[in-house]
Tab-separated table of C-alpha atoms in Angstrom:
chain	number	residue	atom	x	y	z
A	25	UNK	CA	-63.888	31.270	6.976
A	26	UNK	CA	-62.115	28.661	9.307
A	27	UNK	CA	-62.090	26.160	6.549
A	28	UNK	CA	-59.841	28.803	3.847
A	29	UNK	CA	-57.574	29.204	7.318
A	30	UNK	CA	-57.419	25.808	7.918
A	31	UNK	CA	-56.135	24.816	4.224
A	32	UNK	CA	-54.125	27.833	4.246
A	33	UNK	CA	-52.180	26.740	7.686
A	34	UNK	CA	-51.893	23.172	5.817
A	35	UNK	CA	-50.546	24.556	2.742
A	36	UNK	CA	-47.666	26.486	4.518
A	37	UNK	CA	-46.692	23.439	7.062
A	38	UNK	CA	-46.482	21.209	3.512
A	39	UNK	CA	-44.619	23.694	1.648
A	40	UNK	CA	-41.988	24.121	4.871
A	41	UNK	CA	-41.661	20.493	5.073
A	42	UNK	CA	-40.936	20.497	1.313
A	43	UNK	CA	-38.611	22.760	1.678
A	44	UNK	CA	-36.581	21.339	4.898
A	45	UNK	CA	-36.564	17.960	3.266
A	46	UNK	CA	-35.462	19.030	-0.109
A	47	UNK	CA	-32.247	20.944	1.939
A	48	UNK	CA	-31.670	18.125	3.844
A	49	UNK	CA	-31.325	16.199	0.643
A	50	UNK	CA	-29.282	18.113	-0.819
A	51	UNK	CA	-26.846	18.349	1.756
A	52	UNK	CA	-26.530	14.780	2.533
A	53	UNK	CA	-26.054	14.266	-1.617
A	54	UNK	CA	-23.523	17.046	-1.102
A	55	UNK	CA	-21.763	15.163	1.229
A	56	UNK	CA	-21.761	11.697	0.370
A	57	UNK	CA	-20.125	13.241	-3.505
A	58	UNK	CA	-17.803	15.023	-1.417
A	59	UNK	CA	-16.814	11.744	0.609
A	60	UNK	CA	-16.298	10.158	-2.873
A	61	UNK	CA	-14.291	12.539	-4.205
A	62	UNK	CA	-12.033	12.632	-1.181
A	63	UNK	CA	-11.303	8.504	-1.634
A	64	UNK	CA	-10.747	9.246	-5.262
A	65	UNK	CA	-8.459	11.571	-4.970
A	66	UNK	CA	-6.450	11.775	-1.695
A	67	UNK	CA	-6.370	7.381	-1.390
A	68	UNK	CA	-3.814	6.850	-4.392
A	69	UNK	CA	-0.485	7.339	-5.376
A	70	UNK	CA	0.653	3.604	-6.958
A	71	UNK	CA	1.415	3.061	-10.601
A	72	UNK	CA	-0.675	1.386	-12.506
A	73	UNK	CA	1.952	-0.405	-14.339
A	74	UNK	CA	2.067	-3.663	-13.377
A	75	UNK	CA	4.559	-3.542	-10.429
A	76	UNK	CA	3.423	-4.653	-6.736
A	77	UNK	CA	2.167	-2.351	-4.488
A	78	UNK	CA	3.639	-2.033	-1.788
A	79	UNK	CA	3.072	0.593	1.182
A	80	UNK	CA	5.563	1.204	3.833
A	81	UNK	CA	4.753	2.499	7.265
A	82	UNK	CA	6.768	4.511	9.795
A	83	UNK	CA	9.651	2.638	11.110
A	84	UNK	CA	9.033	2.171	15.159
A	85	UNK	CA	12.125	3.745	16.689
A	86	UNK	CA	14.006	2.875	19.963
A	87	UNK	CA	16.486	4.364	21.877
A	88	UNK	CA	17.071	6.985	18.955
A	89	UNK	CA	15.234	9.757	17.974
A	90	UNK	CA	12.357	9.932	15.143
A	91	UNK	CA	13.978	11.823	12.638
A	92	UNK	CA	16.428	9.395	12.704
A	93	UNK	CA	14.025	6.306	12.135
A	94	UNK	CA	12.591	8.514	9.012
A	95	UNK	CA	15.524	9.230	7.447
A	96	UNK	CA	16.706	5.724	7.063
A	97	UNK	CA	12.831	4.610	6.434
A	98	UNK	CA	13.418	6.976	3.190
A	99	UNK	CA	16.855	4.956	2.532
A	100	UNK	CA	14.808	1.702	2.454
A	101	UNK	CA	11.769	2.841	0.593
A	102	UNK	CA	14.681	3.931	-1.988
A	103	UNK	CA	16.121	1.001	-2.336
A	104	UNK	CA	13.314	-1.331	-2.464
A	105	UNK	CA	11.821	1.132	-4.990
A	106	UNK	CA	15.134	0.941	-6.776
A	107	UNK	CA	14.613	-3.096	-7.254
A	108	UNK	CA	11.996	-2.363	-10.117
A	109	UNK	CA	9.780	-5.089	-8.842
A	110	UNK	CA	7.561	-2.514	-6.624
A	111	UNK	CA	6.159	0.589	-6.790
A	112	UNK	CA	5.757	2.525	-3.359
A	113	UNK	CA	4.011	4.128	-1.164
A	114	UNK	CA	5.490	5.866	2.020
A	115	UNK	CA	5.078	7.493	5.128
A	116	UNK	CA	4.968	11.141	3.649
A	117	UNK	CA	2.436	10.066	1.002
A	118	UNK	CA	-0.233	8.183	2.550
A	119	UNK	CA	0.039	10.105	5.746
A	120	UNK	CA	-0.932	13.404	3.466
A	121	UNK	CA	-4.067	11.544	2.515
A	122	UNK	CA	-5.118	9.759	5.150
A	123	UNK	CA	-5.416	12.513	7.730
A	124	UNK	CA	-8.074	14.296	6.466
A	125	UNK	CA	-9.943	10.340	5.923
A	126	UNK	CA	-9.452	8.973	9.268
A	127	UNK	CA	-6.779	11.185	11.164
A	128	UNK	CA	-6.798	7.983	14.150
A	129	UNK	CA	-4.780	5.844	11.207
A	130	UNK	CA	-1.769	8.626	10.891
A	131	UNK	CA	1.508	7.789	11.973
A	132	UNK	CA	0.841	4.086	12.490
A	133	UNK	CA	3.321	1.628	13.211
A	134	UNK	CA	1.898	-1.504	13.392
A	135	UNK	CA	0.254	-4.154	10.767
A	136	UNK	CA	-3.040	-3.715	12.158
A	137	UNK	CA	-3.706	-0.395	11.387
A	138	UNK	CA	-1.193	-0.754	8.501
A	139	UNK	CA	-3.500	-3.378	6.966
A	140	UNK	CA	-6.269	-0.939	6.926
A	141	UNK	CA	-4.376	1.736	5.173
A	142	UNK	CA	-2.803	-0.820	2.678
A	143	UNK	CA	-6.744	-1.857	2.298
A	144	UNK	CA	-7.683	1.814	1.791
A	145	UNK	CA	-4.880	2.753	-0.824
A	146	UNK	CA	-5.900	-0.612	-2.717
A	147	UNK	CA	-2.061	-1.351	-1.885
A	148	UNK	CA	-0.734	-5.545	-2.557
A	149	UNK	CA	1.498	-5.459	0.815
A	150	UNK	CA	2.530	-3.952	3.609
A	151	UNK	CA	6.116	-3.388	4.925
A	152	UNK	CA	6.212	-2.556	9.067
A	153	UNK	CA	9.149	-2.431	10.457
A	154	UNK	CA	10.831	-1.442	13.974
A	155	UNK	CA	14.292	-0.036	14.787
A	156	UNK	CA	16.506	-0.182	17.501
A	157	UNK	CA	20.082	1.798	17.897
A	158	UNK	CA	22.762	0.241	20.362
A	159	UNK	CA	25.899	0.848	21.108
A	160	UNK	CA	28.416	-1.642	19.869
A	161	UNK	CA	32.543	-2.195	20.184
A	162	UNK	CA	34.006	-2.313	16.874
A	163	UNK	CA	37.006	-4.315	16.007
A	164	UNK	CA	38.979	-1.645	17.094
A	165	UNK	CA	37.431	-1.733	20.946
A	166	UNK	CA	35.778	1.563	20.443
A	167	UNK	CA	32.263	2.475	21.184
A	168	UNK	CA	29.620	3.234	18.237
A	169	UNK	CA	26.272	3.244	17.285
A	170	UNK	CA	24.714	-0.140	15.618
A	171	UNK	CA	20.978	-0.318	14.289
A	172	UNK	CA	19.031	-3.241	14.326
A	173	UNK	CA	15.862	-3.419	11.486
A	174	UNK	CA	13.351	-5.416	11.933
A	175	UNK	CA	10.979	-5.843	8.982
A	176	UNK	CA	7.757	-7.690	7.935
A	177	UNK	CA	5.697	-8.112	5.111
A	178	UNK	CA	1.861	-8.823	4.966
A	179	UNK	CA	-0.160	-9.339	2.059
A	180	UNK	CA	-3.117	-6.789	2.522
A	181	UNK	CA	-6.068	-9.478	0.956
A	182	UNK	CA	-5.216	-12.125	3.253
A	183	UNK	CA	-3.319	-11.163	6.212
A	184	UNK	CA	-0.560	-13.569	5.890
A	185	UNK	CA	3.262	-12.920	6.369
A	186	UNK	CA	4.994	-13.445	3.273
A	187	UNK	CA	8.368	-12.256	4.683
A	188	UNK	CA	9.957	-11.683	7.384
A	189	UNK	CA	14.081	-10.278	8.205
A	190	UNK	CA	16.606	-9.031	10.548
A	191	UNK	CA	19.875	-6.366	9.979
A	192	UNK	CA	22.137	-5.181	11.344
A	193	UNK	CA	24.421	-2.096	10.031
A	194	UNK	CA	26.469	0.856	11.781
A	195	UNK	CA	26.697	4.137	9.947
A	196	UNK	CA	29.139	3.359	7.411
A	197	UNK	CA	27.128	-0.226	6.262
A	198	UNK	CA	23.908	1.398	6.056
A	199	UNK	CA	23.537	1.755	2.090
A	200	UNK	CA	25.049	-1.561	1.565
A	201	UNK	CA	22.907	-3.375	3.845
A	202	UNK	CA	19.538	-1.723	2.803
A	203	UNK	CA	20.264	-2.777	-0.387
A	204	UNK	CA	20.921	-6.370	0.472
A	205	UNK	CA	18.043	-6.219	2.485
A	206	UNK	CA	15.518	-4.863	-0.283
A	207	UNK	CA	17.092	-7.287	-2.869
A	208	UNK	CA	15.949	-10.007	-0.720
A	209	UNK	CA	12.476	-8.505	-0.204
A	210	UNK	CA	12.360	-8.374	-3.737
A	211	UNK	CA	13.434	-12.155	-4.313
A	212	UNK	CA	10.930	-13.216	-1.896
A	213	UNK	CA	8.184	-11.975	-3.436
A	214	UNK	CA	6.304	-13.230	-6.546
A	215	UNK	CA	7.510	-11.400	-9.838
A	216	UNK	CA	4.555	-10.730	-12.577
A	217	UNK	CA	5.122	-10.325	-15.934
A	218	UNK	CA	3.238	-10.044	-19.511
A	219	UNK	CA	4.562	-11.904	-22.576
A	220	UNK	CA	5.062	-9.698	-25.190
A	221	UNK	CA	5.498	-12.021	-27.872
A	222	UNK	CA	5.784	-16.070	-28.743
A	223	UNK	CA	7.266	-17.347	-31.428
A	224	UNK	CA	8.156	-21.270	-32.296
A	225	UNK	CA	11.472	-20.510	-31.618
A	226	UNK	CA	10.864	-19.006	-27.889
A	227	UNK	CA	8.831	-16.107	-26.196
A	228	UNK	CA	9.790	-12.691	-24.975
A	229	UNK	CA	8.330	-11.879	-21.597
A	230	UNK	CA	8.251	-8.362	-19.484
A	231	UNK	CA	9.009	-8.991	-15.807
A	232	UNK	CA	9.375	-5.341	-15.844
A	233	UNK	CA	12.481	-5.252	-13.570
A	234	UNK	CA	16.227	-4.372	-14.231
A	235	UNK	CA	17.659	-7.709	-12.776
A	236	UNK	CA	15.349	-10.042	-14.713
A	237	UNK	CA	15.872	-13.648	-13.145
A	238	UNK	CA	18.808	-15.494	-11.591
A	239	UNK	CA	19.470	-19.285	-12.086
A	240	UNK	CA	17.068	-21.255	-10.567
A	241	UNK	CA	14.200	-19.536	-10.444
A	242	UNK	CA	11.086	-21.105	-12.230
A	243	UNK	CA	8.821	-19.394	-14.507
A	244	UNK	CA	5.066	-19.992	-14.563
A	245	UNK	CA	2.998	-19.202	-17.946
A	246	UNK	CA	-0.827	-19.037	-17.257
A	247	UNK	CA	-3.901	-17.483	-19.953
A	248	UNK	CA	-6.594	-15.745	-18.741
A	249	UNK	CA	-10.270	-17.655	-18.811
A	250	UNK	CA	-13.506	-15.027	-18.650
A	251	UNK	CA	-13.685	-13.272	-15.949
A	252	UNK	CA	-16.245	-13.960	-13.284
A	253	UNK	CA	-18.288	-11.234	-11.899
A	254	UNK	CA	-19.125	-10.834	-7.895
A	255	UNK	CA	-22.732	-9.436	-7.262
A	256	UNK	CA	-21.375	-8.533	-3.895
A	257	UNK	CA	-18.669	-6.746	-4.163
A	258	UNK	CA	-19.635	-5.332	-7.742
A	259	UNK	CA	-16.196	-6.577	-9.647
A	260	UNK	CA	-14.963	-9.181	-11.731
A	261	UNK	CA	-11.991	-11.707	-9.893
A	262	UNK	CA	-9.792	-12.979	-13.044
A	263	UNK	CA	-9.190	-16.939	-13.065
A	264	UNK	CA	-6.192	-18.286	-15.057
A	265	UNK	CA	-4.844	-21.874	-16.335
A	266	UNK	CA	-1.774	-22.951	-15.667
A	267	UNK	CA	-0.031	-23.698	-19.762
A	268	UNK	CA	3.594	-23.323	-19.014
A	269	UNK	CA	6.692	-23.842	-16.808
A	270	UNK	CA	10.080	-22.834	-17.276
């Protein structure tokens, strides 16, 4: 009689265990899919055509309000957009994804943290910036407003500064000068293209940008060898041979 209650008292403390292990399971399953699915599908926003990525924090504004600094954030990310030779990523986009991922990363302003989130959107660099607004005589002796933008760019695989700049604009300069200022961006950063076609004669190549190339500027042909897989990290790094220059 106390051995059938003994293996009874077994059999229910196996079958609970089974039971609160097999939850457990599937909860943890449950939430590493959902943790997936939330990098899938929240971390992107680039176009996968070619272009460098490039995400742009918040502006760091002094001595004029916030709504300010994102206003003429959206005026940049415009115009660099507007060059062809990136596709972007901005304040309102990332943010919106990012907050529910690590909320500590929203609203950065500096490379550090903008590294991260570059790293996290799978972005090629990152543009921080910080503005200031002084006052300023203009040639007239009167008083108005001047900004001065700071900007830097950082390329998100190895941490280096590929570019750094300075402007300075008032109200009525401040299309013209973000333009200037994101055509120079733009010139200072590598441009990749695809040849479409060779021919004895000459070969037609996609830099996939409006402006093409200005006198000067030297051209690089390379062909892709075999990839080379990475146990590691579980991908496959491209190597190339240099064939061409122009």
């Amino acid at each position: 009689m106390n051995l059938t209650l003994f293996i009874r008292k077994v059999s229910l403390l196996c079958f609970s265990f089974l039971f609160i292990s097999s939850t457990s399971w599937s909860q943890s399953n449950n939430y590493q899919k959902n943790s997936n699915n939330l990098k899938l599908t929240q971390l992107s926003g680039f176009s996968d055509d070619g272009r460098i990525k490039l995400l742009l924090l918040n502006l760091l504004p002094t001595g004029m309000t916030e709504t300010a600094a994102v206003e003429i954030g959206k005026a940049l990310q415009l115009n660099i957009y507007n060059t062809n030779h990136f596709t972007v990523v901005g304040p309102d986009e990332w943010n919106a994804g990012i907050r529910d991922q690590d909320p500590t990363l929203a609203d950065c302003h500096d490379i550090a943290c903008g590294t991260m989130i570059g790293k996290l959107f799978h972005a090629d660099k990152v543009l921080v910036g910080n503005l200031n607004s002084e006052i300023i005589l203009n040639e007239n002796s009167e008083e108005e407003s001047s900004f001065v933008l700071s900007v830097r760019m950082v390329d998100t695989r190895t941490n280096i500064t590929d570019f750094v700049d300075e402007v300075q604009f008032t109200d009525l300069q401040i299309h013209d000068e973000l333009f200037r200022l994101a055509e120079r961006i733009s010139d200072n950063t590598l441009l990749v293209g695809n040849v479409m076609n060779s021919k004895p004669s000459g070969i037609t190549i996609n830099l996939g940008r409006a402006q093409g190339i200005k006198t000067g500027q030297q051209i690089v042909i390379l062909r892709r060898l075999s990839p080379k897989s990475t146990e590691l990290a579980n991908t496959q790094e491209s190597y190339y041979e240099n064939i061409a220059l122009g």
